[in-house]
Amino acid sequence: MIPAMFKAEWRPKHQLSLYGKKMDITEQFTGEQRMIMSMVRQFSRDVVAADAAVRDRNREFPAAILRQMGALGLMGMMIPFEYNGSGADTVAYVLALSEIAYSCASTAVVMSVQNSIICESLYRFGTEGQKERFLKPLAAGDIIGAFGLTEPQAGSDPLGQSATAVREGDHFVINGTKRFITSGKNSGVVIVTAKTDPSKRHQGISAFIVPKKTPGLAVGREEEKLGLRASDTTDLIFEDCRVPADQMLGREGEGFGIAMKALDGGRIGIAAQSIGVAQAALDAAVRYSSSRFQFGQPLSKFQGLRWMIAEMATEIEAARQLTLSAAGMKDRGENFTTTASMAKLYASEMANRITAKALQIHGGYGYTREYPVERFYRDARVFTIYEGSSEIQKIVISNNIYNDRRVTRYI
């Protein structure tokens, strides 16, 4: 069934295309998925792209655009209708997120955290009361969510976090600092992890839902970043922050598992963002090389450059298919952890290669703000770092291979 918010009749001005040319959408996608992709593509090119460079330059959070995305059903895509979601599948989400990232990676990262980590965690582990109070406004895009896992001394090692949550009657008192929190400043609610029983290691970590106005929760410094400048990244400081016990997400001791499951879906989101930015960089390189003349002919006539374009297009398509494979596995209820890590690893590294080559094709112009490839290049750099660095993805992938009794699958 096509979600109600996607039923409007769209006459897209932007063809469903690769490299600026019309293409036929294969049977790989359903009619619903194609409609969502078409709608989001038009919205992305007409609305999101319009002032993306200005927002990047001014570090301006895209609040108005996110509200429009909420109205279009893009902030809770995989959440059922009864909780103000769109009821779409993960494949449709990947297609939509890639289209938003094509125009503005800063906007896309907010959409990704909101969908993959915040809304899905609340839907999977929240009580009915928590879903009514928190999930519904989040899925509708009325408020933005943030996820507090990383700490100053605990990034790739979440077991090393030092934040604590001590039970006092019918409340938990949280103390600690969370770092590199996407939407830390502009969010309305935070899912945060903290140790409730340090002696139990990963089974002693719990998750809590904390509205931003809760006394004892403060926004710390805002990072001055290389890329994704229109998306705020901050510290969140908890000082004797009293949270009612009924705002624990899941059961006590389940916080680590909740975070790991959230990151599995989040890695599909990072891969989708990587594809969108890489596709934008490739399309920009194709346009530039077709109009830039050197030695009496367009750059696009030189074989060396044409081979670069062919390699770039092939890498993007490989990343796209791997990401769609992970999304399909998730939709079918299969274990997708390994494939999601593979998609995140390959797509994020691919985006860095493609944006670098696109900048190179632009020559000196690519190094200036006159052309968008310098922004693509800066935005892509973090994809290999956040929500599990490339090195962490290799650990996840290799561990799953060696622990899989069906190891012959990989031989």
C-alpha positions as MATLAB code, in Angstrom:
seq = 'MIPAMFKAEWRPKHQLSLYGKKMDITEQFTGEQRMIMSMVRQFSRDVVAADAAVRDRNREFPAAILRQMGALGLMGMMIPFEYNGSGADTVAYVLALSEIAYSCASTAVVMSVQNSIICESLYRFGTEGQKERFLKPLAAGDIIGAFGLTEPQAGSDPLGQSATAVREGDHFVINGTKRFITSGKNSGVVIVTAKTDPSKRHQGISAFIVPKKTPGLAVGREEEKLGLRASDTTDLIFEDCRVPADQMLGREGEGFGIAMKALDGGRIGIAAQSIGVAQAALDAAVRYSSSRFQFGQPLSKFQGLRWMIAEMATEIEAARQLTLSAAGMKDRGENFTTTASMAKLYASEMANRITAKALQIHGGYGYTREYPVERFYRDARVFTIYEGSSEIQKIVISNNIYNDRRVTRYI';
ca = [
       0.000    0.000    0.000;
       1.333    3.437   -0.920;
       1.626    5.732    2.122;
      -0.965    8.499    2.111;
       1.626   11.286    2.124;
       3.103    9.889   -1.084;
      -0.182    9.668   -3.005;
      -0.094   13.192   -4.408;
       0.198   13.354   -8.156;
       3.743   14.342   -8.992;
       4.958   15.454  -12.379;
       8.692   15.358  -11.768;
      10.770   17.904  -13.618;
      13.832   15.834  -12.786;
      14.027   12.549  -14.666;
      14.878    9.368  -12.810;
      18.358    9.343  -14.201;
      21.975    8.501  -13.826;
      24.617   10.902  -15.095;
      22.021   13.413  -16.298;
      20.373   11.126  -18.838;
      16.975    9.482  -18.734;
      16.995    5.852  -17.728;
      14.383    3.154  -17.324;
      13.687    2.130  -13.741;
      14.213   -1.605  -13.591;
      11.927   -4.178  -12.080;
      14.240   -4.040   -9.085;
      11.879   -1.474   -7.544;
       8.164   -1.620   -6.873;
       5.747    1.033   -8.062;
       5.583    2.447   -4.545;
       9.370    2.666   -4.305;
       9.589    4.387   -7.684;
       6.910    6.894   -6.695;
       8.701    7.725   -3.446;
      12.019    8.119   -5.241;
      10.460   10.384   -7.867;
       8.722   12.553   -5.298;
      11.782   12.927   -3.092;
      13.998   13.645   -6.096;
      11.815   16.559   -7.125;
      11.627   17.912   -3.575;
      15.375   17.508   -3.132;
      16.305   19.331   -6.348;
      13.680   22.079   -5.972;
      13.802   22.757   -2.229;
      16.759   21.123   -0.474;
      19.380   22.085   -3.054;
      18.283   25.701   -3.380;
      20.326   27.164   -0.509;
      22.523   24.195    0.430;
      25.754   26.125   -0.213;
      24.512   29.092    1.844;
      23.509   26.852    4.754;
      26.913   25.201    4.607;
      28.709   28.534    4.614;
      26.619   29.975    7.460;
      26.283   26.766    9.497;
      22.511   27.199    9.285;
      20.431   24.267   10.544;
      17.767   23.333    7.931;
      14.840   23.546   10.364;
      12.240   24.741    7.844;
      13.226   22.066    5.316;
      13.043   19.348    7.956;
       9.527   20.446    8.849;
       8.547   20.107    5.183;
      10.187   16.683    5.116;
       8.106   15.724    8.133;
       4.960   16.761    6.287;
       6.053   14.580    3.357;
       6.530   11.576    5.655;
      10.324   11.480    5.400;
      11.173   11.680    9.107;
       9.565    8.400   10.158;
       9.567    6.456    6.921;
       9.758    2.928    8.336;
       7.343    3.569   11.212;
       3.722    2.336   10.895;
       0.876    4.760   10.200;
      -0.548    4.478   13.709;
       2.551    6.208   15.077;
       2.552    8.960   12.415;
       5.008    7.096   10.220;
       4.863    6.380    6.493;
       4.879    2.584    6.608;
       7.546    2.448    3.893;
      10.216   -0.249    3.638;
      13.981    0.079    4.004;
      14.608    0.005    0.251;
      12.340    3.026   -0.221;
      14.128    4.720    2.668;
      17.518    4.150    1.019;
      16.253    5.614   -2.245;
      14.776    8.657   -0.479;
      17.794    9.286    1.739;
      20.170    9.085   -1.222;
      18.105   11.710   -3.015;
      18.242   14.099   -0.049;
      22.008   13.532    0.312;
      22.437   14.310   -3.383;
      21.436   17.902   -2.648;
      22.549   18.408    0.964;
      24.450   15.910    3.082;
      23.834   18.006    6.218;
      20.083   17.603    5.828;
      20.493   13.923    5.013;
      22.422   13.108    8.189;
      19.616   14.542   10.327;
      17.088   12.481    8.369;
      19.267    9.379    8.761;
      19.669    9.631   12.550;
      15.973   10.432   12.955;
      14.828    7.412   10.936;
      17.443    4.695   11.443;
      18.428    5.270   15.042;
      15.842    7.307   16.944;
      12.468    6.308   15.504;
      13.338    2.660   14.901;
      14.774    2.246   18.409;
      11.624    3.711   19.943;
       9.388    1.581   17.767;
      11.309   -1.618   18.469;
      11.946   -1.188   22.193;
       9.575    1.517   23.449;
       6.461    1.000   25.547;
       3.111    2.130   24.216;
       3.283    5.150   26.465;
       6.735    6.061   25.123;
       5.544    5.645   21.560;
       2.592    7.935   22.160;
       4.659   10.578   23.910;
       7.889   10.484   21.901;
       7.644    8.383   18.724;
       4.581   10.055   17.269;
       6.002   13.610   17.239;
       9.384   12.318   16.081;
       7.947   10.325   13.185;
       5.851   13.328   12.182;
       8.935   15.522   12.170;
       7.541   17.819   14.864;
      10.721   17.367   16.891;
      14.224   16.159   16.084;
      15.940   13.352   17.982;
      19.569   12.860   18.993;
      21.465    9.750   20.049;
      24.032    9.959   22.867;
      26.501    7.058   22.794;
      29.976    8.460   22.040;
      31.991   10.022   24.857;
      35.285   11.962   24.964;
      37.186    8.762   25.838;
      34.776    6.200   24.363;
      34.140    6.326   20.642;
      34.807    3.036   18.888;
      34.776    1.305   22.288;
      31.261    1.885   23.681;
      32.013   -0.401   26.625;
      34.517    2.225   27.733;
      31.858    4.855   28.338;
      31.822    6.396   31.789;
      28.362    7.992   31.968;
      26.354    6.559   34.851;
      22.682    6.296   35.765;
      22.034    5.655   39.465;
      18.608    4.597   40.697;
      17.026    6.883   43.276;
      13.471    5.811   44.004;
      11.382    6.121   40.875;
      14.087    8.113   39.035;
      17.541    7.551   37.577;
      20.184   10.241   38.031;
      22.430   10.508   34.980;
      25.920   11.990   35.020;
      28.420   12.149   32.178;
      29.338   13.847   28.911;
      28.418   12.682   25.412;
      30.441   13.940   22.451;
      29.955   14.386   18.687;
      26.181   14.296   19.008;
      24.374   14.984   15.735;
      21.579   17.546   16.288;
      22.688   17.930   19.902;
      21.750   21.602   19.818;
      18.589   21.461   17.708;
      17.058   18.227   18.989;
      14.029   18.058   21.249;
      14.673   14.639   22.758;
      17.750   12.456   23.312;
      18.214    8.706   23.609;
      21.263    8.311   25.844;
      23.149    5.287   27.136;
      24.669    5.088   30.620;
      25.990    2.463   33.005;
      23.441    1.270   35.531;
      25.678   -1.580   36.777;
      29.356   -1.161   35.788;
      30.206   -4.648   37.068;
      28.180   -6.283   34.288;
      30.091   -4.680   31.367;
      27.820   -4.572   28.281;
      24.905   -6.026   30.251;
      25.181   -3.164   32.706;
      24.441   -0.421   30.152;
      20.911    0.965   29.859;
      19.220    3.455   27.530;
      17.047    6.403   28.519;
      14.754    8.830   26.715;
      15.531   12.351   27.893;
      13.642   15.454   26.706;
      16.061   18.324   26.137;
      14.282   20.560   28.677;
      15.014   18.107   31.490;
      16.901   19.884   34.318;
      20.506   18.744   34.467;
      20.876   18.300   30.693;
      22.878   21.016   28.969;
      24.240   21.492   25.469;
      28.017   21.869   25.480;
      30.348   23.156   22.836;
      29.386   23.030   19.165;
      32.074   21.558   16.944;
      33.574   23.584   14.085;
      33.596   20.881   11.423;
      35.219   20.324    8.035;
      31.947   19.220    6.449;
      28.260   18.728    7.238;
      28.408   22.277    8.527;
      24.643   22.861    8.420;
      24.160   19.935   10.813;
      25.131   20.807   14.374;
      27.423   18.482   16.322;
      27.748   19.146   20.042;
      28.549   17.830   23.479;
      25.647   16.913   25.739;
      26.405   17.317   29.429;
      24.428   15.443   32.097;
      24.870   16.762   35.628;
      22.570   15.120   38.166;
      19.946   14.831   35.442;
      16.918   13.155   37.029;
      14.972   10.979   34.596;
      11.798    9.089   35.558;
      12.290    5.337   35.550;
       9.477    4.944   33.013;
      11.666    6.776   30.490;
      14.123    3.888   30.372;
      14.089    2.476   26.827;
      13.824   -1.287   26.959;
      14.764   -3.118   30.129;
      17.658   -2.364   32.431;
      20.887   -3.689   30.934;
      19.596   -3.678   27.343;
      21.129   -0.340   26.370;
      24.197   -1.789   24.666;
      22.082   -4.149   22.560;
      19.693   -1.329   21.649;
      22.622    0.796   20.498;
      24.158   -1.987   18.413;
      20.858   -2.776   16.687;
      20.369    0.929   16.000;
      23.827    1.174   14.468;
      23.111   -1.763   12.141;
      20.285    0.218   10.559;
      22.276    3.439   10.828;
      25.051    1.957    8.713;
      22.616    1.377    5.875;
      21.742    5.058    6.240;
      25.400    6.152    6.014;
      25.839    4.021    2.907;
      22.773    5.664    1.343;
      24.152    9.117    2.145;
      27.485    8.147    0.603;
      25.764    7.083   -2.608;
      23.831   10.349   -2.842;
      26.890   12.554   -2.386;
      28.993   10.442   -4.752;
      26.279   10.551   -7.426;
      26.084   14.350   -7.099;
      29.866   14.585   -7.499;
      29.845   12.344  -10.562;
      27.009   14.268  -12.197;
      28.856   17.525  -11.522;
      32.026   16.100  -13.075;
      30.116   14.956  -16.166;
      28.507   18.395  -16.606;
      31.770   20.241  -16.121;
      33.819   18.010  -18.425;
      31.167   18.282  -21.143;
      31.254   22.090  -21.142;
      34.934   22.785  -20.384;
      37.118   23.051  -23.508;
      40.839   22.356  -23.604;
      43.044   21.943  -26.673;
      40.081   22.670  -28.932;
      37.678   20.053  -27.595;
      35.581   19.262  -24.500;
      37.366   17.500  -21.666;
      34.824   14.732  -22.064;
      36.456   13.742  -25.373;
      39.724   12.728  -23.722;
      39.979    9.004  -23.190;
      41.789    9.271  -19.863;
      38.936   11.299  -18.392;
      36.265    9.071  -19.907;
      37.854    6.073  -18.235;
      37.807    7.941  -14.892;
      34.095    8.591  -15.348;
      33.460    4.933  -16.214;
      35.298    3.753  -13.096;
      33.459    6.265  -10.904;
      30.060    5.220  -12.246;
      30.874    1.548  -11.733;
      31.929    2.107   -8.120;
      28.751    4.022   -7.341;
      26.564    1.337   -8.844;
      28.410   -1.389   -6.915;
      27.839    0.536   -3.674;
      24.187    1.093   -4.573;
      23.525   -2.598   -5.149;
      25.333   -3.635   -1.961;
      23.333   -1.098    0.040;
      20.043   -2.177   -1.531;
      20.978   -5.783   -0.721;
      21.412   -4.895    2.960;
      18.115   -2.973    2.895;
      16.327   -5.915    1.295;
      17.687   -8.302    3.914;
      16.440   -6.010    6.659;
      12.991   -5.829    5.066;
      12.833   -9.645    4.864;
      13.735  -10.000    8.534;
      17.115  -11.597    7.811;
      20.317  -10.995    9.759;
      21.781   -8.010    7.917;
      24.575   -6.964   10.286;
      27.453   -8.142    8.088;
      25.984   -6.830    4.852;
      25.184   -3.473    6.445;
      28.795   -3.172    7.600;
      30.004   -4.143    4.127;
      27.735   -1.532    2.559;
      28.857    1.167    4.984;
      32.540    0.284    4.531;
      32.481    0.149    0.745;
      30.099    3.048    0.114;
      31.834    5.447    2.508;
      35.283    4.723    1.106;
      33.836    4.934   -2.413;
      32.338    8.378   -1.745;
      35.729    9.696   -0.698;
      37.353    8.363   -3.870;
      34.611    9.680   -6.154;
      34.468   13.174   -4.655;
      38.263   13.445   -4.847;
      38.232   12.467   -8.521;
      35.365   14.848   -9.270;
      37.330   17.681   -7.684;
      40.389   16.695   -9.728;
      38.365   16.787  -12.947;
      37.320   20.347  -12.108;
      40.959   21.344  -11.739;
      41.548   24.622   -9.942;
      37.847   25.451  -10.033;
      37.116   22.402   -7.918;
      39.178   23.875   -5.124;
      36.971   26.950   -4.958;
      33.461   27.491   -3.623;
      32.314   28.512   -7.085;
      31.529   24.848   -7.776;
      29.782   22.443   -5.376;
      32.367   19.660   -5.603;
      34.475   21.188   -2.834;
      31.455   20.853   -0.525;
      30.865   17.276   -1.662;
      34.533   16.531   -0.960;
      34.339   17.978    2.569;
      31.001   16.353    3.389;
      32.105   12.896    2.263;
      35.141   12.772    4.531;
      33.227   11.906    7.702;
      31.392    8.934    6.159;
      34.355    6.639    6.884;
      34.397    7.766   10.526;
      30.993    8.135   12.164;
      28.622    5.335   13.187;
      31.588    2.983   13.189;
      34.809    3.807   11.350;
      36.016    1.765    8.380;
      38.354   -0.071   10.722;
      35.457   -1.009   13.013;
      33.442   -2.223   10.014;
      36.308   -4.555    9.079;
      36.297   -5.949   12.609;
      32.522   -6.511   12.466;
      32.715   -8.161    9.042;
      35.663  -10.433    9.829;
      34.249  -11.432   13.232;
      30.960  -12.420   11.626;
      32.753  -14.411    8.941;
      34.852  -16.355   11.439;
      31.907  -16.895   13.780;
      29.599  -18.057   10.985;
      29.458  -21.840   10.775;
      28.546  -21.427    7.121;
      32.054  -20.088    6.568;
      32.202  -21.844    3.187;
      29.897  -19.086    1.980;
      32.957  -16.816    2.041;
      35.432  -19.227    0.444;
];
